[in-house]
Amino acid sequence: MVVVSSLRLPSLTSLFFASSRSTHRAPATLFRRQQPYLAAARFSAQSAASSSLPETTEELAPANQKKSSNSNKVNQDRVITPRSQDFNAWYLDVIANAELADYGPVRGTMVIRPYGYAIWEAIQDYLNVKFKETGHSNMYFPQFIPYSFIEKEASHVEGFSPELAVVTIGGGKELEEKLVVRPTSETIVNHMFTQWIHSYRDLPLLINQWANVTRWEMRTKPFVRTLEFLWQEGHTAHATPEEAEEEALKMIDVYTKFAYEEAAIPVVVGRKSREETFAGAVRTYTIEAMMGDRKALQAGTSHNLGQNFSRAFETQFTDENGQRQHVWQTSWAVSTRFVGGIIMTHGDDAGLMLPPKLAPVQVVIVPIWKKDDEKAGVLNAASSVKEILHSAGVKVKLDDSDMRTPGWKFNFWEMKGVPIRIEIGPRDVASGSVVISRRDVPGKQGKVFGISMEPTTLVGYVKDKLDEIQASLLAKATSFRDSDKYEARVKEETGATIRCFPFEQPAGTKTCLMTGQPADEVAIFAKSY
């Protein structure tokens, strides 16, 4: 038997607000207040048959009724709801049609399909290198945690108790002690750290694990909020509070660089309010991203845990003076919700738009022929182009199936978000050139004819265009984030919460918008996912 509850996870929309609390650092941007929207019910006809229960309360909306009546058309023609019409329905349509994920048989779970998982693997590949460069080692902790561990740190159990999945029966017998299915690992990590740390010579201890976690949520959204999701969670122990603070800031900086340089998402980095601080932490640092519907997404967090967990678990070390001290700790994580963030930041009415650095396929080649005697020459040229790009380290796919028309393939790979499409027809073969189209520039404006198949020229052109697309997506997302107008006040009915106190604070005098009194720092208020 499993005991369940609810999960709360954040995101970013509305506006800056000057707070009377004090802090240092950070620039800020204002975001428009966004009204709640109704979500579409399911993101594939197959998933509609997989469960007799609705995935969320939102799935009972009229938009869902409209979509279910046209489910065959959605699957056959890959119709995508316009973003401006219904952002949430658009999001679910993109996930279904791009074959990123599907709902699992248990309400609130999802099956990540190969294309969606490949995006997560690209995220892993980058972060794994960065974690090891900063001295962390990968390891793994058990998924089942004694319930007594969760109870040891008061604010931790209070914060997580509504979200816990608890196992009470195993092997057909009632367990002597309930087990929690891992919601996060601070407690079991401390249990082990206590056995591994004895002296200051054992510090710092820097580890990371790639794992799944379970947090019980009654209202779900694929990638953004599910009962079970994938993530990495780093855990470190230090001899001084200064080292722990430095570590927490260092790791939020790693996440910030990843967001900007790999995901092309311009995040706001800052400190969480006391109310939004991770349960059991002293301070929580966050990167907040603005989605296409002007809501905020909490994309990654880094926590300075102080000595809260080490005191609860008696995780101590002998310092250089022979005195016993409790260690100072941090934890930090990003999850598969980053995939959702990429979809909602860059996608358009045609579907996904993936930043080249994270795209499972960076270039797709579509051969075109009309007559049978043209086929062999076109396919040979296409295969040659594929080999040239593959040898140069480009992630390239040749779509040489003759089951679909070239036009169908164009639409399909655009919907999958592939950054560059190469077209090769009989005339291109004759001229030794190709046609190249950019996903981020629609229509004729994004298409260039006559690019030479000569390896050096072709490779140089494609790599330059991939770099241009990466930079263009970041610039477009930054412009969108910064273009909203300031609102005069934060009204109670907006439902906005403080997302963070940005590190980069604007210069000049600050005034509280609610009271008119002088303020020490600016905060971002937003509705969240």
Coordinates of C-alpha atoms in Angstrom, one line a residue, residues 33-279:
R33 CA 0.5 39.2 -15.2
Q34 CA -0.9 36.2 -16.9
Q35 CA -4.4 34.8 -16.3
P36 CA -4.8 31.0 -15.6
Y37 CA -5.5 28.8 -18.6
L38 CA -7.3 25.5 -19.1
A39 CA -5.1 22.6 -20.0
A40 CA -5.8 20.1 -22.8
A41 CA -6.5 16.7 -21.5
R42 CA -4.2 14.2 -23.1
F43 CA -1.4 14.6 -25.6
S44 CA -2.1 11.4 -27.6
A45 CA -5.0 9.3 -28.6
Q46 CA -3.1 6.2 -27.3
S47 CA -2.8 7.7 -23.8
A48 CA -6.5 8.4 -23.7
A49 CA -7.1 4.7 -23.8
S50 CA -4.4 3.9 -21.3
S51 CA -6.2 5.0 -18.2
S52 CA -9.8 5.4 -17.1
L53 CA -8.9 8.3 -14.9
P54 CA -8.2 11.9 -16.0
E55 CA -4.6 13.0 -15.7
T56 CA -5.5 16.3 -14.1
T57 CA -8.5 18.4 -13.2
E58 CA -7.6 20.6 -16.1
E59 CA -8.3 17.7 -18.5
L60 CA -12.0 18.1 -18.0
A61 CA -11.9 21.5 -19.9
P62 CA -13.8 22.1 -23.1
A63 CA -10.5 22.3 -25.0
N64 CA -10.1 18.6 -24.2
Q65 CA -13.6 17.7 -25.5
K66 CA -12.8 19.5 -28.7
K67 CA -9.5 17.7 -29.2
S68 CA -10.9 14.2 -28.4
S69 CA -13.4 14.5 -31.2
N70 CA -10.6 15.1 -33.6
S71 CA -8.1 12.7 -32.2
N72 CA -7.7 10.7 -35.4
K73 CA -7.0 13.9 -37.4
V74 CA -4.5 15.0 -34.7
N75 CA -2.6 11.7 -35.0
Q76 CA -2.8 11.5 -38.8
D77 CA -2.1 15.1 -39.8
R78 CA -0.2 16.1 -36.7
V79 CA -2.3 19.2 -36.1
I80 CA -0.9 21.5 -33.4
T81 CA -3.1 24.0 -31.5
P82 CA -1.8 27.5 -32.1
R83 CA 0.2 28.8 -29.1
S84 CA -1.8 32.0 -29.0
Q85 CA -5.1 30.1 -28.9
D86 CA -4.3 27.7 -26.0
F87 CA -0.7 27.5 -24.8
N88 CA -1.2 24.4 -22.7
A89 CA -3.0 22.5 -25.5
W90 CA -0.1 23.6 -27.8
Y91 CA 2.4 22.3 -25.3
L92 CA 0.7 18.9 -25.1
D93 CA 0.3 18.7 -28.9
V94 CA 4.0 19.3 -29.4
I95 CA 5.0 16.6 -26.9
A96 CA 2.7 14.1 -28.6
N97 CA 3.5 15.0 -32.2
A98 CA 7.3 15.3 -31.7
E99 CA 7.2 11.9 -29.9
L100 CA 8.8 13.2 -26.7
A101 CA 6.7 11.4 -24.2
D102 CA 3.4 9.7 -23.4
Y103 CA 1.4 9.2 -20.3
G104 CA 2.1 6.1 -18.2
P105 CA -0.6 3.7 -17.0
V106 CA -0.4 5.2 -13.5
R107 CA -2.0 8.6 -13.2
G108 CA 0.5 11.4 -13.1
T109 CA 3.4 9.4 -14.6
M110 CA 4.9 9.7 -18.1
V111 CA 6.9 7.5 -20.4
I112 CA 9.8 9.4 -21.9
R113 CA 10.2 8.3 -25.5
P114 CA 13.6 8.0 -27.3
Y115 CA 13.6 11.5 -28.8
G116 CA 12.6 13.2 -25.5
Y117 CA 15.2 11.1 -23.6
A118 CA 17.9 12.1 -26.2
I119 CA 17.4 15.7 -25.1
W120 CA 17.8 14.7 -21.5
E121 CA 20.9 12.8 -22.4
A122 CA 22.4 15.9 -24.0
I123 CA 21.7 17.8 -20.8
Q124 CA 23.4 15.0 -18.8
D125 CA 26.4 15.0 -21.1
Y126 CA 27.1 18.6 -20.5
L127 CA 26.5 18.7 -16.8
N128 CA 28.4 15.5 -16.1
V129 CA 31.5 17.0 -17.5
K130 CA 31.0 20.2 -15.5
F131 CA 30.4 18.3 -12.3
K132 CA 33.5 16.3 -12.6
E133 CA 35.5 19.5 -13.6
T134 CA 34.4 21.0 -10.3
G135 CA 35.6 17.9 -8.3
H136 CA 32.4 15.9 -7.9
S137 CA 32.1 12.1 -8.3
N138 CA 29.0 10.2 -9.3
M139 CA 27.5 7.6 -7.1
Y140 CA 24.1 6.1 -6.2
F141 CA 21.9 5.9 -3.1
P142 CA 18.9 3.6 -2.5
Q143 CA 15.5 4.7 -3.6
F144 CA 13.8 3.5 -0.4
I145 CA 14.4 5.6 2.7
P146 CA 13.4 4.8 6.3
Y147 CA 10.5 7.1 7.3
S148 CA 12.4 7.9 10.5
F149 CA 15.1 9.6 8.5
I150 CA 12.6 12.0 7.0
E151 CA 11.4 12.8 10.5
K152 CA 14.8 13.8 11.9
E153 CA 14.9 17.3 10.4
A154 CA 11.7 19.1 11.4
S155 CA 11.3 21.6 8.6
H156 CA 12.2 18.9 6.0
V157 CA 9.5 16.5 7.1
E158 CA 7.0 19.4 7.3
G159 CA 7.9 20.6 3.8
F160 CA 7.8 17.2 2.2
S161 CA 5.1 15.3 4.1
P162 CA 2.3 16.3 1.6
E163 CA 4.4 14.9 -1.3
L164 CA 5.5 11.6 0.0
A165 CA 4.8 8.2 -1.4
V166 CA 5.1 5.8 1.6
V167 CA 5.5 2.0 1.3
T168 CA 3.9 0.1 4.2
I169 CA 3.8 -3.5 2.8
G170 CA 6.7 -5.5 1.4
G171 CA 6.8 -9.2 0.4
G172 CA 3.2 -9.6 1.4
K173 CA 3.8 -8.5 5.0
E174 CA 3.4 -5.2 6.8
L175 CA 6.8 -3.5 7.3
E176 CA 8.2 -2.9 10.7
E177 CA 9.1 0.7 9.6
K178 CA 7.5 2.6 6.8
L179 CA 9.7 3.4 3.8
V180 CA 9.6 6.6 1.8
V181 CA 10.1 6.4 -2.0
R182 CA 12.9 8.9 -2.5
P183 CA 11.5 12.5 -2.8
T184 CA 15.1 13.8 -2.4
S185 CA 18.2 12.4 -0.8
E186 CA 19.5 14.7 1.9
T187 CA 18.5 12.4 4.8
I188 CA 19.9 9.1 3.4
V189 CA 23.0 11.1 2.2
N190 CA 23.6 12.3 5.8
H191 CA 23.2 8.8 7.2
M192 CA 26.0 7.7 4.9
F193 CA 28.1 10.8 5.3
T194 CA 28.1 10.2 9.1
Q195 CA 29.8 6.9 8.4
W196 CA 32.3 8.2 5.9
I197 CA 33.4 11.5 7.5
H198 CA 35.6 11.4 10.5
S199 CA 38.3 14.1 10.2
Y200 CA 38.8 17.4 8.4
R201 CA 41.0 15.3 6.0
D202 CA 37.8 13.7 4.7
L203 CA 36.5 17.1 3.6
P204 CA 35.2 18.4 1.4
L205 CA 33.1 15.5 0.3
L206 CA 31.6 16.2 -3.1
I207 CA 29.2 13.7 -4.8
N208 CA 26.4 13.7 -7.3
Q209 CA 23.8 11.1 -8.4
W210 CA 21.6 10.7 -11.4
A211 CA 18.4 9.2 -10.2
N212 CA 14.6 9.3 -10.2
V213 CA 12.5 10.8 -7.5
T214 CA 8.8 10.5 -6.5
R215 CA 6.7 13.5 -5.3
W216 CA 3.0 12.9 -5.2
E217 CA 1.2 15.4 -7.3
M218 CA -2.5 15.6 -8.1
R219 CA -2.2 18.1 -11.0
T220 CA 0.4 17.0 -13.5
K221 CA 2.0 18.5 -16.6
P222 CA 4.4 16.4 -18.7
F223 CA 8.1 17.1 -18.0
V224 CA 7.1 20.1 -15.8
R225 CA 5.4 18.3 -13.0
T226 CA 4.9 14.5 -12.7
L227 CA 4.7 12.0 -9.9
E228 CA 8.1 10.6 -10.9
F229 CA 10.8 12.5 -12.7
L230 CA 14.5 12.2 -13.5
W231 CA 17.1 14.5 -12.1
Q232 CA 20.6 14.8 -10.8
E233 CA 21.2 15.8 -7.2
G234 CA 24.5 16.9 -5.8
H235 CA 25.4 16.7 -2.2
T236 CA 28.5 18.1 -0.5
A237 CA 29.9 18.4 3.0
H238 CA 32.4 21.1 4.1
A239 CA 34.5 22.1 7.1
T240 CA 33.4 25.8 7.1
P241 CA 30.2 27.8 6.3
E242 CA 32.2 29.9 3.8
E243 CA 33.1 26.8 1.8
A244 CA 29.5 25.6 1.8
E245 CA 28.3 29.1 0.6
E246 CA 31.0 29.1 -2.1
E247 CA 29.8 25.7 -3.3
A248 CA 26.2 26.6 -3.4
L249 CA 27.0 29.7 -5.5
K250 CA 29.4 27.8 -7.7
M251 CA 26.8 25.2 -8.7
I252 CA 24.0 27.8 -9.4
D253 CA 26.6 29.4 -11.7
V254 CA 27.1 26.0 -13.5
Y255 CA 23.3 25.9 -14.0
T256 CA 23.2 29.5 -15.2
K257 CA 25.9 28.9 -17.8
F258 CA 24.1 25.7 -19.0
A259 CA 20.9 27.6 -19.4
Y260 CA 22.4 30.4 -21.4
E261 CA 25.1 28.5 -23.4
E262 CA 23.4 25.2 -24.1
A263 CA 19.7 25.6 -23.7
A264 CA 19.7 29.2 -25.0
I265 CA 17.4 30.2 -22.1
P266 CA 18.0 33.6 -20.5
V267 CA 17.4 32.8 -16.8
V268 CA 17.2 35.2 -13.9
V269 CA 19.5 33.9 -11.1
G270 CA 18.9 34.9 -7.5
R271 CA 18.0 33.9 -4.0
K272 CA 14.6 32.5 -3.0
S273 CA 12.4 34.2 -0.3
R274 CA 12.3 32.6 3.1
E275 CA 8.9 31.1 2.3
E276 CA 10.1 29.6 -1.0
T277 CA 13.4 28.2 0.5
F278 CA 13.9 24.5 0.3
A279 CA 12.7 22.6 3.3

